[in-house]
Tab-separated table of C-alpha atoms (C1' of nucleotides) in Angstrom:
chain	number	residue	atom	x	y	z
A	200	MET	CA	19.082	-4.351	-22.814
A	201	SER	CA	17.600	-1.342	-21.094
A	202	ILE	CA	15.527	-3.170	-18.503
A	203	PRO	CA	17.295	-2.772	-15.154
A	204	ILE	CA	19.039	-5.887	-13.905
A	205	TYR	CA	17.097	-5.943	-10.651
A	206	LEU	CA	13.815	-6.120	-12.560
A	207	GLN	CA	15.135	-8.936	-14.712
A	208	ILE	CA	16.209	-10.791	-11.577
A	209	LYS	CA	12.824	-10.133	-10.028
A	210	GLU	CA	11.115	-11.839	-12.958
A	211	LYS	CA	13.528	-14.750	-12.791
A	212	ILE	CA	12.821	-15.215	-9.097
A	213	ILE	CA	9.070	-15.121	-9.724
A	214	GLU	CA	9.558	-17.835	-12.287
A	215	MET	CA	11.756	-19.833	-9.933
A	216	ILE	CA	9.262	-19.769	-7.076
A	217	SER	CA	6.163	-20.177	-9.216
A	218	GLU	CA	6.042	-23.895	-8.610
A	219	LEU	CA	7.325	-23.949	-5.052
A	220	PRO	CA	4.897	-24.520	-2.204
A	221	ALA	CA	4.378	-21.799	0.385
A	222	ASN	CA	7.095	-21.447	3.007
A	223	SER	CA	9.783	-23.045	0.844
A	224	PRO	CA	13.130	-21.356	1.382
A	225	VAL	CA	14.715	-19.505	-1.532
A	226	PRO	CA	18.498	-19.307	-1.919
A	227	SER	CA	20.256	-16.747	0.242
A	228	GLU	CA	20.914	-13.289	-1.137
A	229	ARG	CA	24.584	-14.123	-1.505
A	230	ASP	CA	23.838	-17.296	-3.407
A	231	LEU	CA	21.370	-15.554	-5.689
A	232	ALA	CA	24.003	-12.921	-6.421
A	233	VAL	CA	26.304	-15.690	-7.644
A	234	ILE	CA	23.519	-17.453	-9.551
A	235	TYR	CA	22.534	-14.324	-11.423
A	236	SER	CA	26.037	-12.850	-11.637
A	237	ALA	CA	25.029	-9.644	-9.939
A	238	SER	CA	25.998	-7.870	-6.755
A	239	ARG	CA	24.201	-8.675	-3.568
A	240	MET	CA	22.668	-5.189	-3.397
A	241	THR	CA	21.081	-5.640	-6.791
A	242	VAL	CA	19.631	-9.004	-5.861
A	243	ARG	CA	18.421	-7.479	-2.624
A	244	LYS	CA	16.580	-4.776	-4.494
A	245	ALA	CA	14.714	-7.426	-6.482
A	246	ILE	CA	13.844	-9.302	-3.288
A	247	ASP	CA	12.761	-6.069	-1.586
A	248	ALA	CA	10.231	-5.560	-4.347
A	249	LEU	CA	8.970	-9.134	-4.124
A	250	VAL	CA	8.599	-8.890	-0.358
A	251	ASP	CA	6.717	-5.661	-0.834
A	252	GLU	CA	4.332	-7.299	-3.265
A	253	GLY	CA	3.767	-10.283	-1.004
A	254	TYR	CA	5.555	-12.934	-3.066
A	255	LEU	CA	8.231	-13.585	-0.448
A	256	TYR	CA	8.778	-12.953	3.228
A	257	ARG	CA	11.970	-12.699	5.198
A	258	ASN	CA	12.870	-14.106	8.585
A	259	SER	CA	15.837	-12.234	9.975
A	260	ASN	CA	18.910	-14.393	10.368
A	261	LYS	CA	17.100	-17.376	8.969
A	262	GLY	CA	16.334	-16.803	5.333
A	263	THR	CA	13.806	-15.759	2.729
A	264	PHE	CA	10.726	-17.843	2.006
A	265	VAL	CA	7.893	-18.162	-0.470
A	266	ALA	CA	4.725	-16.498	0.843
A	267	ASP	CA	1.314	-18.063	0.628
A	268	GLU	CA	-0.616	-16.923	-2.408
A	269	VAL	CA	-3.302	-15.374	-0.226
A	270	LEU	CA	-0.744	-12.804	0.854
A	271	ARG	CA	-0.137	-11.359	-2.614
A	272	LYS	CA	-0.941	-7.712	-2.458
A	273	LYS	CA	-3.990	-6.803	-4.386
A	274	ASN	CA	-6.377	-3.939	-4.662
A	275	THR	CA	-9.352	-4.717	-6.817
A	276	THR	CA	-10.957	-1.353	-6.392
A	277	LEU	CA	-9.903	0.070	-9.720
A	278	ASP	CA	-8.514	-3.016	-11.418
A	279	GLU	CA	-10.575	-5.521	-13.174
A	280	LYS	CA	-7.882	-6.617	-15.510
A	281	SER	CA	-6.353	-9.545	-13.679
A	282	ILE	CA	-9.388	-11.695	-14.173
A	283	GLU	CA	-9.978	-13.122	-17.616
A	284	ARG	CA	-13.329	-11.613	-18.330
A	285	GLU	CA	-14.417	-9.425	-21.143
A	286	ILE	CA	-14.747	-5.921	-19.785
A	287	THR	CA	-16.926	-3.523	-21.744
A	288	TYR	CA	-18.272	-0.064	-21.092
A	289	LYS	CA	-21.598	1.371	-22.105
A	290	SER	CA	-21.585	5.124	-22.249
A	291	ILE	CA	-24.532	6.828	-20.611
A	292	TYR	CA	-23.459	10.473	-20.774
A	293	PHE	CA	-20.535	12.304	-22.246
A	294	ASP	CA	-20.630	16.050	-22.205
A	295	VAL	CA	-18.707	19.202	-21.394
A	296	LYS	CA	-20.464	21.807	-19.334
A	297	ALA	CA	-19.527	24.872	-17.362
A	298	SER	CA	-22.176	24.385	-14.729
A	299	SER	CA	-20.951	21.648	-12.447
A	300	SER	CA	-22.309	20.842	-9.021
A	301	ASP	CA	-20.788	22.344	-5.902
A	302	GLU	CA	-19.540	18.908	-4.997
A	303	VAL	CA	-17.557	18.557	-8.222
A	304	GLN	CA	-16.288	22.112	-8.001
A	305	SER	CA	-15.034	21.570	-4.509
A	306	TYR	CA	-13.278	18.290	-5.247
A	307	LEU	CA	-11.654	19.555	-8.442
A	308	ASN	CA	-10.918	22.897	-6.812
A	309	ILE	CA	-12.468	24.935	-9.620
A	310	SER	CA	-15.014	27.695	-10.041
A	311	GLY	CA	-18.436	27.539	-11.643
A	312	GLU	CA	-17.099	28.977	-14.883
A	313	ASP	CA	-14.639	26.197	-15.595
A	314	SER	CA	-15.719	23.653	-18.170
A	315	VAL	CA	-15.888	20.135	-16.848
A	316	VAL	CA	-15.975	16.904	-18.819
A	317	ARG	CA	-18.609	14.575	-17.452
A	318	MET	CA	-18.600	10.931	-18.391
A	319	ILE	CA	-21.065	8.451	-16.978
A	320	ARG	CA	-20.788	4.842	-18.006
A	321	LEU	CA	-21.866	1.368	-17.097
A	322	CYS	CA	-19.086	-1.142	-16.632
A	323	LEU	CA	-19.838	-4.731	-17.620
A	324	ALA	CA	-17.861	-7.939	-17.246
A	325	ASP	CA	-19.064	-10.749	-19.473
A	326	GLU	CA	-22.261	-8.766	-20.012
A	327	ARG	CA	-22.954	-8.564	-16.294
A	328	PRO	CA	-23.247	-5.083	-14.756
A	329	GLN	CA	-20.361	-4.380	-12.377
A	330	SER	CA	-20.627	-0.703	-11.597
A	331	ILE	CA	-21.638	2.744	-12.730
A	332	GLU	CA	-18.832	5.267	-13.005
A	333	GLU	CA	-19.345	9.020	-12.892
A	334	ILE	CA	-16.145	10.723	-13.988
A	335	TYR	CA	-15.404	14.459	-13.818
A	336	ILE	CA	-12.316	16.140	-15.248
A	337	LYS	CA	-11.572	19.814	-15.735
A	338	ARG	CA	-11.500	20.413	-19.485
A	339	LEU	CA	-8.368	22.535	-19.382
A	340	ASP	CA	-6.442	19.744	-17.681
A	341	LEU	CA	-6.708	17.640	-20.817
A	342	ASP	CA	-4.942	18.253	-24.078
A	343	ASP	CA	-6.932	17.625	-27.236
A	344	ASP	CA	-5.445	14.205	-27.723
A	345	GLU	CA	-6.363	13.045	-24.245
A	346	PHE	CA	-9.829	14.529	-24.660
A	347	ARG	CA	-10.436	12.672	-27.901
A	348	ASN	CA	-9.281	9.394	-26.394
A	349	LEU	CA	-11.341	9.785	-23.258
A	350	PRO	CA	-14.362	7.772	-24.432
A	351	LYS	CA	-11.981	4.937	-25.232
A	352	THR	CA	-10.161	5.115	-21.896
A	353	ARG	CA	-10.765	1.946	-19.924
A	354	ASP	CA	-9.048	2.409	-16.617
A	355	PHE	CA	-7.290	5.396	-15.214
A	356	ASN	CA	-4.260	3.630	-13.815
A	357	ASP	CA	-1.979	5.437	-16.222
A	358	PHE	CA	-3.049	8.707	-14.687
A	359	ILE	CA	-2.535	7.438	-11.164
A	360	ILE	CA	1.034	6.323	-11.771
A	361	GLN	CA	1.852	9.962	-12.273
A	362	GLY	CA	0.296	10.933	-8.971
A	363	SER	CA	-1.744	9.534	-6.154
A	364	LEU	CA	-5.204	8.165	-5.475
A	365	THR	CA	-7.455	8.842	-2.507
A	366	GLN	CA	-10.500	6.652	-2.098
A	367	ARG	CA	-13.416	7.194	0.243
A	368	PHE	CA	-15.887	4.377	0.806
A	369	VAL	CA	-19.434	5.597	1.301
A	370	PRO	CA	-22.336	3.302	2.218
A	371	THR	CA	-25.546	4.257	0.507
A	372	LEU	CA	-28.672	2.869	-1.087
A	373	VAL	CA	-28.474	2.347	-4.812
A	374	PRO	CA	-29.679	5.539	-6.549
A	375	MET	CA	-33.013	4.970	-8.212
A	376	GLN	CA	-31.824	5.930	-11.673
A	377	TYR	CA	-29.037	3.323	-11.478
A	378	ALA	CA	-30.898	0.466	-9.800
A	379	HIS	CA	-32.238	-1.114	-12.956
A	380	MET	CA	-28.972	-0.743	-14.854
A	381	LEU	CA	-27.157	-2.593	-12.098
A	382	GLU	CA	-30.021	-5.091	-11.912
A	383	LEU	CA	-30.535	-4.309	-8.256
A	384	LYS	CA	-33.673	-3.844	-6.246
A	385	ILE	CA	-34.430	-0.396	-5.006
A	386	ASN	CA	-33.195	0.158	-1.438
A	387	GLU	CA	-30.317	-2.255	-1.903
A	388	PRO	CA	-27.309	-1.190	0.211
A	389	ILE	CA	-24.198	-0.607	-1.901
A	390	ILE	CA	-20.795	0.993	-1.577
A	391	MET	CA	-20.098	4.125	-3.538
A	392	VAL	CA	-16.370	4.721	-3.881
A	393	GLU	CA	-15.262	8.308	-4.302
A	394	ASN	CA	-11.933	8.394	-6.124
A	395	ILE	CA	-9.816	11.512	-6.246
A	396	ILE	CA	-6.736	11.315	-8.435
A	397	ASN	CA	-4.128	13.951	-7.637
A	398	ARG	CA	-1.034	14.941	-9.526
A	399	LYS	CA	2.365	14.621	-7.942
A	400	SER	CA	2.088	18.304	-7.109
A	401	GLY	CA	-1.078	17.656	-5.141
A	402	ALA	CA	-3.440	19.380	-7.546
A	403	PRO	CA	-6.699	17.454	-7.983
A	404	PHE	CA	-7.084	16.026	-11.424
A	405	ILE	CA	-9.917	13.508	-11.710
A	406	TYR	CA	-12.977	13.064	-9.512
A	407	MET	CA	-14.796	9.780	-9.970
A	408	LYS	CA	-17.765	8.253	-8.195
A	409	VAL	CA	-18.167	4.516	-8.598
A	410	PHE	CA	-21.425	2.805	-7.642
A	411	ASN	CA	-20.522	-0.846	-7.213
A	412	ASN	CA	-22.831	-3.773	-7.732
A	413	PRO	CA	-22.226	-5.823	-4.579
A	414	LYS	CA	-23.583	-8.961	-6.194
A	415	GLU	CA	-20.835	-8.875	-8.795
A	416	LYS	CA	-17.916	-6.951	-7.469
A	417	VAL	CA	-16.234	-7.633	-4.157
A	418	ILE	CA	-14.012	-4.847	-2.906
A	419	GLU	CA	-11.004	-6.477	-1.348
A	420	ILE	CA	-7.595	-5.171	-0.368
A	421	THR	CA	-4.544	-7.082	0.836
A	422	SER	CA	-1.772	-5.050	2.375
B	904	MET	CA	22.985	4.296	18.790
B	905	SER	CA	21.280	1.263	17.335
B	906	ILE	CA	18.758	3.069	15.167
B	907	PRO	CA	19.858	2.653	11.552
B	908	ILE	CA	21.366	5.744	9.993
B	909	TYR	CA	18.853	5.833	7.168
B	910	LEU	CA	15.982	6.044	9.664
B	911	GLN	CA	17.725	8.842	11.512
B	912	ILE	CA	18.214	10.685	8.244
B	913	LYS	CA	14.580	10.072	7.369
B	914	GLU	CA	13.481	11.786	10.556
B	915	LYS	CA	15.846	14.675	9.945
B	916	ILE	CA	14.460	15.148	6.457
B	917	ILE	CA	10.886	15.097	7.778
B	918	GLU	CA	11.877	17.805	10.190
B	919	MET	CA	13.632	19.772	7.455
B	920	ILE	CA	10.626	19.746	5.136
B	921	SER	CA	7.995	20.191	7.820
B	922	GLU	CA	7.819	23.916	7.237
B	923	LEU	CA	8.405	23.964	3.511
B	924	PRO	CA	5.491	24.557	1.153
B	925	ALA	CA	4.445	21.834	-1.275
B	926	ASN	CA	6.611	21.456	-4.375
B	927	SER	CA	9.681	23.014	-2.778
B	928	PRO	CA	12.845	21.286	-3.920
B	929	VAL	CA	14.930	19.416	-1.355
B	930	PRO	CA	18.720	19.187	-1.689
B	931	SER	CA	20.002	16.610	-4.141
B	932	GLU	CA	20.877	13.149	-2.914
B	933	ARG	CA	24.556	13.952	-3.250
B	934	ASP	CA	24.224	17.119	-1.230
B	935	LEU	CA	22.218	15.393	1.464
B	936	ALA	CA	24.913	12.736	1.688
B	937	VAL	CA	27.420	15.474	2.463
B	938	ILE	CA	25.078	17.276	4.860
B	939	TYR	CA	24.430	14.148	6.900
B	940	SER	CA	27.888	12.635	6.432
B	941	ALA	CA	26.539	9.439	4.956
B	942	SER	CA	26.864	7.672	1.659
B	943	ARG	CA	24.509	8.498	-1.132
B	944	MET	CA	22.945	5.030	-0.999
B	945	THR	CA	22.025	5.499	2.642
B	946	VAL	CA	20.457	8.881	1.983
B	947	ARG	CA	18.659	7.364	-0.970
B	948	LYS	CA	17.167	4.672	1.219
B	949	ALA	CA	15.745	7.347	3.520
B	950	ILE	CA	14.298	9.232	0.551
B	951	ASP	CA	12.879	6.019	-0.918
B	952	ALA	CA	10.911	5.526	2.280
B	953	LEU	CA	9.677	9.116	2.290
B	954	VAL	CA	8.593	8.883	-1.337
B	955	ASP	CA	6.793	5.664	-0.510
B	956	GLU	CA	4.930	7.328	2.329
B	957	GLY	CA	3.979	10.315	0.222
B	958	TYR	CA	6.159	12.954	1.890
B	959	LEU	CA	8.297	13.570	-1.174
B	960	TYR	CA	8.123	12.940	-4.889
B	961	ARG	CA	10.884	12.648	-7.437
B	962	ASN	CA	11.159	14.055	-10.936
B	963	SER	CA	13.795	12.163	-12.870
B	964	ASN	CA	16.740	14.304	-13.862
B	965	LYS	CA	15.264	17.295	-12.095
B	966	GLY	CA	15.206	16.677	-8.400
B	967	THR	CA	13.193	15.698	-5.364
B	968	PHE	CA	10.332	17.805	-4.068
B	969	VAL	CA	8.023	18.162	-1.109
B	970	ALA	CA	4.648	16.533	-1.785
B	971	ASP	CA	1.354	18.123	-0.909
B	972	GLU	CA	0.030	16.998	2.438
B	973	VAL	CA	-3.040	15.504	0.832
B	974	LEU	CA	-0.774	12.898	-0.721
B	975	ARG	CA	0.472	11.435	2.570
B	976	LYS	CA	-0.389	7.807	2.583
B	977	LYS	CA	-3.029	6.933	5.063
B	978	ASN	CA	-5.361	4.095	5.792
B	979	THR	CA	-7.883	4.897	8.457
B	980	THR	CA	-9.549	1.519	8.343
B	981	LEU	CA	-7.867	0.095	11.396
B	982	ASP	CA	-6.190	3.200	12.778
B	983	GLU	CA	-7.867	5.681	14.921
B	984	LYS	CA	-4.760	6.757	16.693
B	985	SER	CA	-3.625	9.689	14.591
B	986	ILE	CA	-6.500	11.865	15.679
B	987	GLU	CA	-6.417	13.293	19.158
B	988	ARG	CA	-9.574	11.796	20.486
B	989	GLU	CA	-10.105	9.604	23.462
B	990	ILE	CA	-10.726	6.094	22.204
B	991	THR	CA	-12.499	3.714	24.548
B	992	TYR	CA	-13.957	0.266	24.174
B	993	LYS	CA	-17.024	-1.154	25.799
B	994	SER	CA	-17.001	-4.916	25.940
B	995	ILE	CA	-20.224	-6.605	24.909
B	996	TYR	CA	-19.152	-10.254	24.848
B	997	PHE	CA	-15.996	-12.073	25.753
B	998	ASP	CA	-16.125	-15.846	25.743
B	999	VAL	CA	-14.400	-18.993	24.571
B	1000	LYS	CA	-16.527	-21.597	22.889
B	1001	ALA	CA	-15.985	-24.679	20.793
B	1002	SER	CA	-19.072	-24.182	18.693
B	1003	SER	CA	-18.302	-21.453	16.220
B	1004	SER	CA	-20.278	-20.625	13.127
B	1005	ASP	CA	-19.401	-22.138	9.782
B	1006	GLU	CA	-18.334	-18.707	8.641
B	1007	VAL	CA	-15.783	-18.364	11.430
B	1008	GLN	CA	-14.587	-21.935	10.980
B	1009	SER	CA	-14.017	-21.402	7.310
B	1010	TYR	CA	-12.132	-18.125	7.694
B	1011	LEU	CA	-9.933	-19.389	10.517
B	1012	ASN	CA	-9.550	-22.737	8.797
B	1013	ILE	CA	-10.533	-24.762	11.858
B	1014	SER	CA	-12.946	-27.517	12.751
B	1015	GLY	CA	-16.002	-27.358	14.980
B	1016	GLU	CA	-14.087	-28.807	17.895
B	1017	ASP	CA	-11.535	-26.018	18.113
B	1018	SER	CA	-12.103	-23.473	20.849
B	1019	VAL	CA	-12.496	-19.939	19.584
B	1020	VAL	CA	-12.201	-16.713	21.524
B	1021	ARG	CA	-15.045	-14.369	20.681
B	1022	MET	CA	-14.835	-10.730	21.590
B	1023	ILE	CA	-17.515	-8.235	20.679
B	1024	ARG	CA	-17.038	-4.644	21.616
B	1025	LEU	CA	-18.261	-1.153	20.936
B	1026	CYS	CA	-15.602	1.338	19.952
B	1027	LEU	CA	-16.140	4.940	21.057
B	1028	ALA	CA	-14.244	8.132	20.312
B	1029	ASP	CA	-14.982	10.954	22.721
B	1030	GLU	CA	-18.023	8.974	23.862
B	1031	ARG	CA	-19.418	8.769	20.351
B	1032	PRO	CA	-20.015	5.305	18.899
B	1033	GLN	CA	-17.655	4.577	16.009
B	1034	SER	CA	-18.063	0.898	15.289
B	1035	ILE	CA	-18.871	-2.535	16.600
B	1036	GLU	CA	-16.071	-5.071	16.348
B	1037	GLU	CA	-16.603	-8.818	16.341
B	1038	ILE	CA	-13.259	-10.540	16.783
B	1039	TYR	CA	-12.586	-14.267	16.499
B	1040	ILE	CA	-9.269	-15.968	17.306
B	1041	LYS	CA	-8.473	-19.652	17.661
B	1042	ARG	CA	-7.691	-20.235	21.319
B	1043	LEU	CA	-4.635	-22.383	20.623
B	1044	ASP	CA	-3.061	-19.581	18.584
B	1045	LEU	CA	-2.719	-17.463	21.709
B	1046	ASP	CA	-0.362	-18.105	24.570
B	1047	ASP	CA	-1.710	-17.473	28.060
B	1048	ASP	CA	-0.153	-14.059	28.241
B	1049	GLU	CA	-1.711	-12.894	25.010
B	1050	PHE	CA	-5.037	-14.360	26.082
B	1051	ARG	CA	-5.007	-12.503	29.374
B	1052	ASN	CA	-4.159	-9.222	27.675
B	1053	LEU	CA	-6.777	-9.602	24.991
B	1054	PRO	CA	-9.504	-7.593	26.723
B	1055	LYS	CA	-7.007	-4.771	27.030
B	1056	THR	CA	-5.853	-4.942	23.426
B	1057	ARG	CA	-6.815	-1.775	21.610
B	1058	ASP	CA	-5.749	-2.238	18.056
B	1059	PHE	CA	-4.301	-5.244	16.336
B	1060	ASN	CA	-1.592	-3.507	14.369
B	1061	ASP	CA	1.100	-5.329	16.299
B	1062	PHE	CA	-0.266	-8.582	14.996
B	1063	ILE	CA	-0.424	-7.318	11.434
B	1064	ILE	CA	3.200	-6.232	11.341
B	1065	GLN	CA	4.075	-9.883	11.698
B	1066	GLY	CA	1.910	-10.859	8.748
B	1067	SER	CA	-0.605	-9.433	6.382
B	1068	LEU	CA	-4.122	-8.044	6.348
B	1069	THR	CA	-6.903	-8.697	3.878
B	1070	GLN	CA	-9.955	-6.487	4.053
B	1071	ARG	CA	-13.245	-7.017	2.322
B	1072	PHE	CA	-15.780	-4.198	2.221
B	1073	VAL	CA	-19.351	-5.393	2.403
B	1074	PRO	CA	-22.360	-3.092	2.049
B	1075	THR	CA	-25.198	-4.039	4.358
B	1076	LEU	CA	-27.970	-2.636	6.496
B	1077	VAL	CA	-27.054	-2.119	10.116
B	1078	PRO	CA	-27.918	-5.304	12.056
B	1079	MET	CA	-30.888	-4.730	14.321
B	1080	GLN	CA	-29.068	-5.680	17.491
B	1081	TYR	CA	-26.362	-3.091	16.781
B	1082	ALA	CA	-28.491	-0.229	15.479
B	1083	HIS	CA	-29.203	1.372	18.822
B	1084	MET	CA	-25.642	0.971	20.075
B	1085	LEU	CA	-24.380	2.826	17.029
B	1086	GLU	CA	-27.203	5.326	17.380
B	1087	LEU	CA	-28.418	4.553	13.893
B	1088	LYS	CA	-31.876	4.111	12.503
B	1089	ILE	CA	-32.866	0.672	11.431
B	1090	ASN	CA	-32.342	0.104	7.684
B	1091	GLU	CA	-29.406	2.489	7.597
B	1092	PRO	CA	-26.850	1.402	4.965
B	1093	ILE	CA	-23.414	0.815	6.460
B	1094	ILE	CA	-20.124	-0.785	5.486
B	1095	MET	CA	-19.085	-3.934	7.293
B	1096	VAL	CA	-15.367	-4.532	6.915
B	1097	GLU	CA	-14.218	-8.133	7.133
B	1098	ASN	CA	-10.608	-8.229	8.283
B	1099	ILE	CA	-8.522	-11.363	8.009
B	1100	ILE	CA	-5.087	-11.182	9.560
B	1101	ASN	CA	-2.707	-13.832	8.270
B	1102	ARG	CA	0.681	-14.850	9.563
B	1103	LYS	CA	3.716	-14.556	7.344
B	1104	SER	CA	3.252	-18.237	6.576
B	1105	GLY	CA	-0.228	-17.539	5.245
B	1106	ALA	CA	-2.079	-19.267	8.068
B	1107	PRO	CA	-5.180	-17.314	9.120
B	1108	PHE	CA	-4.886	-15.871	12.570
B	1109	ILE	CA	-7.594	-13.351	13.389
B	1110	TYR	CA	-11.017	-12.885	11.822
B	1111	MET	CA	-12.691	-9.607	12.600
B	1112	LYS	CA	-15.931	-8.060	11.424
B	1113	VAL	CA	-16.245	-4.327	11.883
B	1114	PHE	CA	-19.609	-2.589	11.559
B	1115	ASN	CA	-18.793	1.042	10.973
B	1116	ASN	CA	-20.943	3.976	11.910
B	1117	PRO	CA	-20.930	6.028	8.706
B	1118	LYS	CA	-21.954	9.175	10.548
B	1119	GLU	CA	-18.760	9.079	12.570
B	1120	LYS	CA	-16.152	7.141	10.723
B	1121	VAL	CA	-15.107	7.820	7.158
B	1122	ILE	CA	-13.176	5.028	5.505
B	1123	GLU	CA	-10.510	6.650	3.407
B	1124	ILE	CA	-7.359	5.328	1.798
B	1125	THR	CA	-4.577	7.220	0.029
B	1126	SER	CA	-2.183	5.160	-2.005
C	467	DT	C1'	31.206	-21.418	14.247
C	468	DA	C1'	29.044	-20.704	9.967
C	469	DG	C1'	25.341	-18.666	7.551
C	470	DT	C1'	21.572	-15.305	7.333
C	471	DG	C1'	19.397	-10.898	6.675
C	472	DG	C1'	20.216	-5.735	7.781
C	473	DT	C1'	23.048	-1.966	7.102
C	474	DC	C1'	26.643	0.892	5.099
C	475	DT	C1'	30.443	2.732	2.127
C	476	DA	C1'	32.827	5.002	-1.730
C	477	DG	C1'	33.146	4.732	-5.664
C	478	DA	C1'	31.126	4.128	-10.830
C	479	DC	C1'	28.339	4.738	-15.325
C	480	DC	C1'	24.001	5.990	-17.624
C	481	DA	C1'	20.097	8.830	-19.665
C	482	DC	C1'	17.958	12.809	-19.466
C	483	DG	C1'	16.856	17.871	-18.737
C	484	DA	C1'	18.204	22.610	-18.365
C	485	DC	C1'	21.266	25.967	-19.673
D	1479	DT	C1'	28.230	20.932	-20.260
D	1480	DC	C1'	26.680	20.153	-15.745
D	1481	DG	C1'	23.569	18.351	-12.285
D	1482	DT	C1'	19.893	15.157	-11.408
D	1483	DG	C1'	17.887	10.763	-10.266
D	1484	DG	C1'	18.465	5.601	-11.477
D	1485	DT	C1'	21.311	1.806	-11.366
D	1486	DC	C1'	25.193	-1.085	-10.088
D	1487	DT	C1'	29.464	-2.989	-7.869
D	1488	DA	C1'	32.519	-5.291	-4.515
D	1489	DG	C1'	33.551	-5.058	-0.692
D	1490	DA	C1'	32.550	-4.441	4.750
D	1491	DC	C1'	30.655	-4.998	9.720
D	1492	DC	C1'	26.784	-6.208	12.769
D	1493	DA	C1'	23.328	-9.079	15.437
D	1494	DC	C1'	21.204	-13.004	15.485
D	1495	DT	C1'	20.196	-18.141	14.922
D	1496	DA	C1'	21.129	-22.885	14.388
D	1497	DG	C1'	24.029	-26.775	14.708
DNA sequence: TAGTGGTCTAGACCACGAC
DNA sequence: TCGTGGTCTAGACCACTAG
């Protein structure tokens, strides 16, 4: 099996605690090492990950305990997957142009001659409008395969794993051209999230503006 | 010295890379172990932390490299410290009452008979209004010492370390009673951040509503 | 005193990439 | 083939807490 032992143990621990109430103690690291026939350091690595994700918490010299579910780390800003709703996208624009706005040029660190893919789409969950996404990517940063698959791309998490995400939260009034698509009144206050996905090297890769429908989508982060 | 070796090594590595350009390679884990006279696992723990914080990135089978500064993890939602500005607070209300709103009761999971400390204050940086903070804490959750120091408490990070923080971002128009204090026009869209600090056990501890001045304070997260 | 988490060591093997 | 990060082991000592 090529899945690392500590990840297997992590899954087993999740299963073990799944029916325990909050604040129940879990076996000590030494005991778990015996239970799973692994070294203590390996078990510890699994627990480290679970603590990090908010499944468990440690009390020095006392033990490790099941955390309350409310403490599970989550970041719903880019994820809609966890919830069992049918997510669909309705494309509004998809084009490649050399003349991008100064804003896009500055965020993607490009000149006015570079071709930029622009994709604007409405995101729906169970037919209800969640947000409008404006996505900008430098054409040369995509190989032909990625470019072809772009209209089918649902979320951009795969791109983020390879780099880093900076999000800026901007209060604004819903833009007039989007108000009716989001089923909002004009002058409704909303949050526009500016997402900048960088590569590991730091080079900007994707610039994305998300206009969120506050009636549908709550932006919540647990850390 | 009681500071763990891996933290000492972490600081030494930060110092080592502080003048290196982005994407420079750092010595291999084995070399660093020799340089700092520690085991590879200890060095690795230091690097793990630095990768987590966005100082370094790894390329499997190739090496470890200095990350671009833009990738440093940051969360300016509750922190104002990093920037060299003089932060001051102007107290608007400070009282203890048994009759709290349903909203506060529900977030703090208390009944109408429980006394709640309410603290409303204006946060300024270099005399410029940054935000209004409404803070609610169940009186019984504070010992007398903590209660006395409350008016002097600047940020609540110390409380978070012992638990977890959930933040909800709510778009709204600036409340009339706060508009002039934040030097905003009426009907200005702003972001109100609801902060709920939980203890490790999951019990809610502090409920805090922050009305941010968008002209002064940009909410930005790198992850 | 016994048990816990926190740290640390000095090895080991693997898969992968570059040469 | 050699060096890298990724994983893993079987020990060890410490500070602290609870009985």
